[in-house]
Amino acid sequence: MIYNNTDFNNKSILITGGAGFIGSNLAFYFQENFPKSQITVFDSFRSNENFHNGNLKSFGHYKNLIGFKGNIICGNIVNQKDLSLLDKYKFDFIFHLAAISDTRVYDQEIVMRTNVNTFTDILEIAQSHNATLVYASSAAVYGNLPSPQTEGSEDPQNPYGYSKYIMDKMSHNFSLKHPKAKIVGLRFFNVFGPREYFKENTSSMVIQLGHQILDGKAPRLFENSHQISRDFIYIDDVIQANLKACVSEHNGTFNIGTGISRNFQEIADILQKELNTDLGTEYFPNPFDGYQSNTQANITSSIKKLGFKPNFSLEKGIKAYIPEILRLHKSENL
Ligand SMILES: NC(=O)c1ccc[n+]([C@@H]2O[C@H](COP(=O)([O-])OP(=O)(O)OC[C@H]3O[C@@H](n4cnc5c(N)ncnc54)[C@H](O)[C@@H]3O)[C@@H](O)[C@H]2O)c1
């Protein structure tokens, strides 16, 4: 799918976090649609190190990049020496996705060092290359604010959300100081789709419930899941947003969701319909205090200023994803 008139062939593109879910999809998008684009992935990949919550420190996985023909640099964005490996390139476009993406890392120092301090370097690299910068912000900047969540009213409730909120402020201030700089932040809501599998228990409920069903088990949901809803957006629409953002005439931060909120019970029900099962649902008490009950992106601004138009409903996204859910269930162990 081609989303704008720009020819990315012969353009040099940096994707930080390119071994992760969204970054690797973006790398393949460019490879498949613009075979002469020069794509560089920069990612720390995964090590055996864990955070206090038991999750891996980074989720990048080589399997997300099998078949990718561009340059791959294994490096940590926190490390200046690793960043200097980029010096020999001249980028036209930078997509900055590398981050601690796990919203349940509560060590404030490491989240701020990884997501915020490094953003100063990324802004400066983009400026020195005269490159357009598109970076990942998050719906987490809104915390528990009521739906629909709208740009301009933020209230982050965890270190991750706060780090993205500060990145948005840094980008705003940088744009004021450098009026010619092209910088767009995308506040992704709940993304699902191929290549998220290696995010393990931080992957979407679509893949997690899909695999429970394929194991022959009733999908497990929090009690009252029909009242807990999110704005779930399929990866193809997130790629569309990145492509529209990188030719945008407007700097700023934009919500990227469908504008529609769907509940977790609906995910389980759509999956069972697609997989032809009737396993019922197993409910268990929600262990989290202050769990957000509803998110729904106000996408007025991204429609108007980016020309963004979500194409995938939850049903359509799950249907498109089913073959990959089945393939992963056969080839990987969750
Ligand atoms: N997936 C979602 O629903 C969602 C929602 C909102 C925002 N986001 C943001 O989008 C971006 C991509 O998310 P994702 O879902 O693809 O997550 P992901 O964890 O799959 O991708 C992040 C990548 O960054 C890499 N990384 C982590 N720390 C690094 C470091 N110090 N140096 C270099 N690389 C490092 C990881 O190895 C991983 O490959 C992130 O910035 C995330 O915060 C994602």
Short mmCIF file of C-alpha atoms and ligand atoms in Angstrom, two decimals:
data_model
loop_
_atom_site.label_atom_id
_atom_site.label_comp_id
_atom_site.label_asym_id
_atom_site.label_seq_id
_atom_site.Cartn_x
_atom_site.Cartn_y
_atom_site.Cartn_z
CA MET A 1 0.00 0.00 0.00
CA ILE A 2 1.40 3.42 -0.96
CA TYR A 3 0.31 6.19 1.40
CA ASN A 4 1.80 9.33 -0.14
CA ASN A 5 3.52 10.65 -3.25
CA THR A 6 7.06 10.55 -1.89
CA ASP A 7 9.46 8.17 -3.61
CA PHE A 8 11.59 6.67 -0.84
CA ASN A 9 13.80 4.82 -3.32
CA ASN A 10 17.40 6.03 -2.87
CA LYS A 11 16.43 7.70 0.41
CA SER A 12 18.38 6.80 3.52
CA ILE A 13 16.17 5.78 6.44
CA LEU A 14 17.14 5.11 10.05
CA ILE A 15 14.79 3.06 12.23
CA THR A 16 15.76 2.93 15.89
CA GLY A 17 14.04 0.05 17.64
CA GLY A 18 13.88 -1.66 14.23
CA ALA A 19 14.13 -5.16 15.70
CA GLY A 20 10.96 -4.56 17.71
CA PHE A 21 7.31 -4.84 16.78
CA ILE A 22 6.50 -1.54 15.06
CA GLY A 23 10.06 -0.83 13.87
CA SER A 24 10.49 -4.15 12.05
CA ASN A 25 7.12 -3.74 10.31
CA LEU A 26 8.25 -0.31 9.16
CA ALA A 27 11.57 -1.72 7.91
CA PHE A 28 9.73 -4.34 5.82
CA TYR A 29 7.24 -1.75 4.58
CA PHE A 30 10.08 0.28 3.06
CA GLN A 31 11.93 -2.78 1.77
CA GLU A 32 8.83 -4.14 0.03
CA ASN A 33 7.44 -0.89 -1.37
CA PHE A 34 10.69 0.99 -2.04
CA PRO A 35 13.32 -1.68 -2.79
CA LYS A 36 16.00 0.91 -3.49
CA SER A 37 15.59 2.69 -0.16
CA GLN A 38 18.62 2.34 2.11
CA ILE A 39 17.33 1.21 5.48
CA THR A 40 19.37 1.07 8.67
CA VAL A 41 18.03 -0.61 11.78
CA PHE A 42 19.59 0.36 15.12
CA ASP A 43 18.49 -1.77 18.07
CA SER A 44 20.01 -3.22 21.24
CA PHE A 45 18.23 -6.53 20.58
CA ARG A 46 17.51 -8.67 23.64
CA SER A 47 19.98 -9.89 26.22
CA ASN A 48 19.23 -12.12 29.17
CA GLU A 49 18.78 -9.14 31.48
CA ASN A 50 15.45 -8.57 33.19
CA PHE A 51 13.77 -5.64 34.91
CA HIS A 52 12.47 -5.92 38.50
CA ASN A 53 9.08 -6.94 37.07
CA GLY A 54 10.64 -10.06 35.53
CA ASN A 55 10.26 -8.84 31.95
CA LEU A 56 13.18 -8.55 29.54
CA LYS A 57 15.04 -5.22 29.41
CA SER A 58 14.48 -4.99 25.66
CA PHE A 59 12.32 -7.02 23.32
CA GLY A 60 14.11 -6.72 19.96
CA HIS A 61 14.43 -10.13 18.29
CA TYR A 62 16.39 -11.24 15.22
CA LYS A 63 13.39 -13.29 14.07
CA ASN A 64 11.50 -10.05 13.42
CA LEU A 65 14.13 -9.21 10.83
CA ILE A 66 14.56 -12.48 8.95
CA GLY A 67 14.47 -11.53 5.26
CA PHE A 68 15.45 -7.92 5.93
CA LYS A 69 18.20 -6.86 3.54
CA GLY A 70 19.25 -3.47 4.95
CA ASN A 71 21.96 -2.51 7.46
CA ILE A 72 21.66 -3.71 11.03
CA ILE A 73 23.51 -2.12 13.92
CA CYS A 74 23.31 -3.61 17.36
CA GLY A 75 23.65 -0.71 19.75
CA ASN A 76 22.23 0.87 22.86
CA ILE A 77 20.82 4.38 22.39
CA VAL A 78 22.02 5.25 25.89
CA ASN A 79 25.61 4.63 24.86
CA GLN A 80 27.34 7.49 22.99
CA LYS A 81 29.91 5.14 21.51
CA ASP A 82 27.14 3.02 20.00
CA LEU A 83 25.38 6.11 18.65
CA SER A 84 28.64 7.18 16.98
CA LEU A 85 28.28 4.07 14.77
CA LEU A 86 25.67 6.14 12.92
CA ASP A 87 28.19 8.86 12.04
CA LYS A 88 29.13 7.32 8.70
CA TYR A 89 25.56 7.57 7.41
CA LYS A 90 23.56 10.52 6.13
CA PHE A 91 19.87 10.00 6.81
CA ASP A 92 16.90 11.60 5.08
CA PHE A 93 14.31 10.15 7.46
CA ILE A 94 14.62 8.96 11.05
CA PHE A 95 11.92 6.89 12.74
CA HIS A 96 12.70 6.75 16.45
CA LEU A 97 10.96 3.82 18.10
CA ALA A 98 13.66 2.48 20.43
CA ALA A 99 12.48 2.80 24.01
CA ILE A 100 11.63 0.94 27.13
CA SER A 101 8.19 0.06 25.80
CA ASP A 102 7.08 -1.83 28.91
CA THR A 103 4.58 0.39 30.75
CA ARG A 104 5.13 -1.56 33.97
CA VAL A 105 8.77 -0.64 34.51
CA TYR A 106 8.64 1.55 37.59
CA ASP A 107 12.38 2.25 37.99
CA GLN A 108 12.11 5.93 37.14
CA GLU A 109 15.82 6.49 36.61
CA ILE A 110 16.24 3.85 33.93
CA VAL A 111 13.04 4.84 32.11
CA MET A 112 14.03 8.50 32.07
CA ARG A 113 17.63 7.78 31.03
CA THR A 114 16.56 5.46 28.23
CA ASN A 115 13.56 7.28 26.83
CA VAL A 116 14.26 10.94 27.64
CA ASN A 117 18.02 11.65 27.82
CA THR A 118 18.58 9.83 24.55
CA PHE A 119 15.93 11.92 22.82
CA THR A 120 18.25 14.95 23.01
CA ASP A 121 20.78 12.94 20.98
CA ILE A 122 18.14 11.81 18.48
CA LEU A 123 16.90 15.39 17.99
CA GLU A 124 20.47 16.54 17.41
CA ILE A 125 21.25 13.69 15.02
CA ALA A 126 18.10 14.53 13.02
CA GLN A 127 19.10 18.21 12.97
CA SER A 128 22.68 17.53 11.88
CA HIS A 129 21.49 15.22 9.08
CA ASN A 130 18.72 17.64 8.10
CA ALA A 131 16.46 14.59 8.42
CA THR A 132 12.74 14.42 9.07
CA LEU A 133 12.14 12.88 12.50
CA VAL A 134 9.09 10.80 13.39
CA TYR A 135 9.15 9.43 16.93
CA ALA A 136 6.92 7.22 19.05
CA SER A 137 4.99 8.88 21.82
CA SER A 138 2.15 7.03 23.53
CA ALA A 139 -1.43 7.16 24.73
CA ALA A 140 0.11 6.59 28.17
CA VAL A 141 0.65 10.38 28.36
CA TYR A 142 -3.08 10.62 29.14
CA GLY A 143 -3.04 8.42 32.25
CA ASN A 144 -6.58 8.03 33.55
CA LEU A 145 -8.09 11.07 31.82
CA PRO A 146 -11.61 10.39 30.54
CA SER A 147 -12.25 9.47 26.90
CA PRO A 148 -11.85 10.70 24.29
CA GLN A 149 -8.21 11.51 24.99
CA THR A 150 -7.22 14.69 23.19
CA GLU A 151 -3.84 16.29 22.48
CA GLY A 152 -3.25 19.22 24.84
CA SER A 153 -4.61 17.60 27.99
CA GLU A 154 -2.18 15.07 29.49
CA ASP A 155 -1.80 13.47 32.92
CA PRO A 156 0.71 10.58 32.86
CA GLN A 157 0.37 8.06 35.68
CA ASN A 158 3.53 5.97 35.30
CA PRO A 159 7.20 6.63 34.53
CA TYR A 160 6.76 5.35 30.96
CA GLY A 161 3.87 7.76 30.24
CA TYR A 162 5.80 10.58 31.89
CA SER A 163 8.87 9.88 29.75
CA LYS A 164 6.80 10.12 26.55
CA TYR A 165 5.12 13.29 27.85
CA ILE A 166 8.55 14.87 28.37
CA MET A 167 9.68 13.74 24.89
CA ASP A 168 6.64 15.55 23.45
CA LYS A 169 7.60 18.71 25.33
CA MET A 170 11.21 18.43 24.16
CA SER A 171 10.08 18.03 20.57
CA HIS A 172 7.78 21.04 20.88
CA ASN A 173 10.58 23.20 22.31
CA PHE A 174 13.03 21.96 19.68
CA SER A 175 10.56 22.87 16.91
CA LEU A 176 10.19 26.38 18.35
CA LYS A 177 13.95 26.81 18.47
CA HIS A 178 14.51 25.30 15.02
CA PRO A 179 11.52 26.33 12.89
CA LYS A 180 12.83 24.47 9.84
CA ALA A 181 13.15 21.14 11.69
CA LYS A 182 10.55 18.54 10.73
CA ILE A 183 9.47 16.58 13.80
CA VAL A 184 6.29 14.63 14.37
CA GLY A 185 5.38 12.58 17.44
CA LEU A 186 2.80 9.80 17.18
CA ARG A 187 0.82 8.83 20.25
CA PHE A 188 0.03 5.22 19.53
CA PHE A 189 -2.91 3.67 21.34
CA ASN A 190 -3.07 -0.18 21.68
CA VAL A 191 -1.29 -1.59 18.65
CA PHE A 192 -1.66 -5.24 17.59
CA GLY A 193 -0.49 -7.32 14.66
CA PRO A 194 2.35 -9.43 13.23
CA ARG A 195 5.84 -9.19 14.81
CA GLU A 196 4.54 -8.31 18.29
CA TYR A 197 4.91 -11.91 19.50
CA PHE A 198 8.39 -11.38 20.95
CA LYS A 199 7.10 -8.70 23.31
CA GLU A 200 6.04 -11.68 25.41
CA ASN A 201 3.56 -10.74 28.13
CA THR A 202 3.61 -7.08 27.02
CA SER A 203 2.22 -8.08 23.61
CA SER A 204 -1.42 -7.33 22.82
CA MET A 205 -4.30 -9.35 24.23
CA VAL A 206 -5.14 -10.35 20.65
CA ILE A 207 -2.10 -12.61 20.34
CA GLN A 208 -2.20 -13.75 23.98
CA LEU A 209 -5.87 -14.72 23.89
CA GLY A 210 -5.50 -16.17 20.40
CA HIS A 211 -2.87 -18.60 21.65
CA GLN A 212 -4.88 -19.54 24.74
CA ILE A 213 -7.75 -20.45 22.44
CA LEU A 214 -5.46 -22.43 20.14
CA ASP A 215 -4.21 -24.31 23.21
CA GLY A 216 -7.83 -25.41 23.64
CA LYS A 217 -8.34 -23.27 26.76
CA ALA A 218 -11.05 -20.75 27.52
CA PRO A 219 -9.60 -17.25 27.04
CA ARG A 220 -8.76 -15.72 30.45
CA LEU A 221 -10.05 -12.20 31.10
CA PHE A 222 -10.39 -9.89 34.09
CA GLU A 223 -13.85 -9.88 35.64
CA ASN A 224 -16.10 -7.27 33.98
CA SER A 225 -13.97 -7.22 30.84
CA HIS A 226 -16.99 -6.15 28.83
CA GLN A 227 -16.64 -2.83 30.69
CA ILE A 228 -12.90 -2.39 30.10
CA SER A 229 -12.22 -0.97 26.67
CA ARG A 230 -9.32 0.33 24.63
CA ASP A 231 -8.69 1.91 21.27
CA PHE A 232 -7.08 -1.05 19.47
CA ILE A 233 -5.26 -0.20 16.27
CA TYR A 234 -3.92 -2.63 13.69
CA ILE A 235 -0.25 -2.39 12.72
CA ASP A 236 -0.99 -1.49 9.06
CA ASP A 237 -2.74 1.67 10.21
CA VAL A 238 0.25 2.51 12.43
CA ILE A 239 2.54 2.13 9.41
CA GLN A 240 0.19 4.40 7.46
CA ALA A 241 0.50 7.00 10.26
CA ASN A 242 4.31 6.87 10.13
CA LEU A 243 4.28 7.30 6.36
CA LYS A 244 1.88 10.24 6.53
CA ALA A 245 3.81 11.81 9.41
CA CYS A 246 7.12 11.77 7.57
CA VAL A 247 5.77 14.02 4.80
CA SER A 248 3.60 16.15 7.07
CA GLU A 249 3.64 19.91 6.73
CA HIS A 250 2.78 20.16 10.42
CA ASN A 251 5.07 19.51 13.36
CA GLY A 252 3.40 18.35 16.57
CA THR A 253 2.15 15.28 18.39
CA PHE A 254 -0.83 13.35 17.11
CA ASN A 255 -3.08 10.62 18.45
CA ILE A 256 -2.93 7.41 16.44
CA GLY A 257 -5.90 5.20 17.18
CA THR A 258 -9.11 4.27 15.41
CA GLY A 259 -11.24 6.74 17.35
CA ILE A 260 -13.36 3.79 18.52
CA SER A 261 -13.17 1.99 21.86
CA ARG A 262 -13.70 -1.79 22.02
CA ASN A 263 -13.80 -4.01 25.07
CA PHE A 264 -11.62 -7.02 25.90
CA GLN A 265 -14.55 -9.41 25.78
CA GLU A 266 -15.06 -8.44 22.14
CA ILE A 267 -11.49 -9.49 21.33
CA ALA A 268 -12.07 -12.94 22.83
CA ASP A 269 -15.40 -13.28 21.03
CA ILE A 270 -14.07 -12.21 17.62
CA LEU A 271 -11.13 -14.60 17.99
CA GLN A 272 -13.41 -17.51 18.87
CA LYS A 273 -15.58 -16.72 15.86
CA GLU A 274 -12.56 -16.59 13.54
CA LEU A 275 -11.04 -19.74 15.02
CA ASN A 276 -14.36 -21.61 15.09
CA THR A 277 -14.27 -22.39 18.80
CA ASP A 278 -16.81 -22.18 21.60
CA LEU A 279 -14.68 -22.40 24.73
CA GLY A 280 -16.49 -19.79 26.83
CA THR A 281 -14.44 -17.34 28.93
CA GLU A 282 -12.64 -17.76 32.23
CA TYR A 283 -12.77 -14.68 34.46
CA PHE A 284 -10.37 -13.76 37.26
CA PRO A 285 -10.09 -10.72 39.56
CA ASN A 286 -8.15 -7.75 38.19
CA PRO A 287 -5.03 -7.47 40.39
CA PHE A 288 -4.23 -3.89 39.34
CA ASP A 289 -5.32 -0.82 41.35
CA GLY A 290 -6.46 2.17 39.32
CA TYR A 291 -6.71 0.13 36.10
CA GLN A 292 -7.80 2.40 33.28
CA SER A 293 -11.34 1.51 32.21
CA ASN A 294 -11.50 3.15 28.81
CA THR A 295 -9.32 4.72 26.13
CA GLN A 296 -10.50 6.24 22.89
CA ALA A 297 -8.33 8.47 20.74
CA ASN A 298 -9.67 11.77 19.54
CA ILE A 299 -8.18 11.61 16.03
CA THR A 300 -9.62 14.88 14.70
CA SER A 301 -6.18 16.47 14.56
CA SER A 302 -4.38 13.52 12.93
CA ILE A 303 -7.13 13.27 10.29
CA LYS A 304 -6.96 16.97 9.56
CA LYS A 305 -3.23 17.62 9.78
CA LEU A 306 -1.68 14.28 8.77
CA GLY A 307 -4.41 13.01 6.46
CA PHE A 308 -4.53 9.89 8.64
CA LYS A 309 -7.46 7.56 8.05
CA PRO A 310 -7.67 4.25 9.94
CA ASN A 311 -8.69 1.41 7.63
CA PHE A 312 -8.92 -1.49 10.08
CA SER A 313 -11.76 -2.16 12.52
CA LEU A 314 -11.00 -4.63 15.32
CA GLU A 315 -12.77 -7.35 13.29
CA LYS A 316 -10.84 -6.61 10.10
CA GLY A 317 -7.51 -6.39 11.92
CA ILE A 318 -8.01 -9.70 13.76
CA LYS A 319 -9.11 -11.39 10.52
CA ALA A 320 -5.98 -10.17 8.74
CA TYR A 321 -3.84 -11.34 11.69
CA ILE A 322 -5.30 -14.86 12.07
CA PRO A 323 -2.91 -16.64 9.63
CA GLU A 324 0.08 -15.26 11.54
CA ILE A 325 -1.46 -16.18 14.92
CA LEU A 326 -1.87 -19.73 13.63
CA ARG A 327 1.66 -19.84 12.18
CA LEU A 328 3.21 -18.61 15.44
CA HIS A 329 1.23 -21.09 17.48
CA LYS A 330 2.72 -23.89 15.40
CA SER A 331 6.27 -22.57 15.27
CA GLU A 332 6.88 -20.83 18.61
CA ASN A 333 6.15 -21.56 22.25
CA LEU A 334 4.40 -18.76 24.10
N1 LIG B 1 2.92 -1.29 20.66
C1 LIG B 1 2.14 -0.37 21.23
O1 LIG B 1 0.95 -0.62 21.50
C2 LIG B 1 2.68 1.01 21.54
C3 LIG B 1 1.80 1.96 22.09
C4 LIG B 1 2.29 3.21 22.38
C5 LIG B 1 3.61 3.55 22.12
N2 LIG B 1 4.45 2.60 21.62
C6 LIG B 1 5.86 3.01 21.40
O2 LIG B 1 6.25 2.62 20.09
C7 LIG B 1 7.63 2.26 20.07
C8 LIG B 1 7.77 0.87 19.51
O3 LIG B 1 7.02 -0.02 20.34
P1 LIG B 1 6.92 -1.55 20.06
O4 LIG B 1 5.56 -1.99 20.43
O5 LIG B 1 7.46 -1.85 18.72
O6 LIG B 1 7.89 -2.10 21.21
P2 LIG B 1 9.16 -3.05 21.13
O7 LIG B 1 9.61 -3.22 22.53
O8 LIG B 1 8.85 -4.24 20.31
O9 LIG B 1 10.21 -2.15 20.33
C9 LIG B 1 11.15 -1.32 20.95
C10 LIG B 1 12.52 -1.70 20.44
O10 LIG B 1 13.48 -0.84 21.05
C11 LIG B 1 14.60 -1.61 21.38
N3 LIG B 1 15.28 -0.97 22.50
C12 LIG B 1 14.88 -0.90 23.78
N4 LIG B 1 15.78 -0.23 24.51
C13 LIG B 1 16.78 0.10 23.66
C14 LIG B 1 17.99 0.79 23.82
N5 LIG B 1 18.38 1.26 25.02
N6 LIG B 1 18.81 0.96 22.75
C15 LIG B 1 18.44 0.49 21.53
N7 LIG B 1 17.29 -0.18 21.33
C16 LIG B 1 16.47 -0.37 22.38
C17 LIG B 1 14.05 -2.98 21.76
O11 LIG B 1 15.04 -4.00 21.63
C18 LIG B 1 12.91 -3.14 20.78
O12 LIG B 1 13.32 -3.81 19.62
C19 LIG B 1 8.13 2.39 21.50
O13 LIG B 1 8.74 3.66 21.63
C20 LIG B 1 6.85 2.33 22.32
O14 LIG B 1 6.99 3.03 23.54
C21 LIG B 1 4.02 1.34 21.31
#
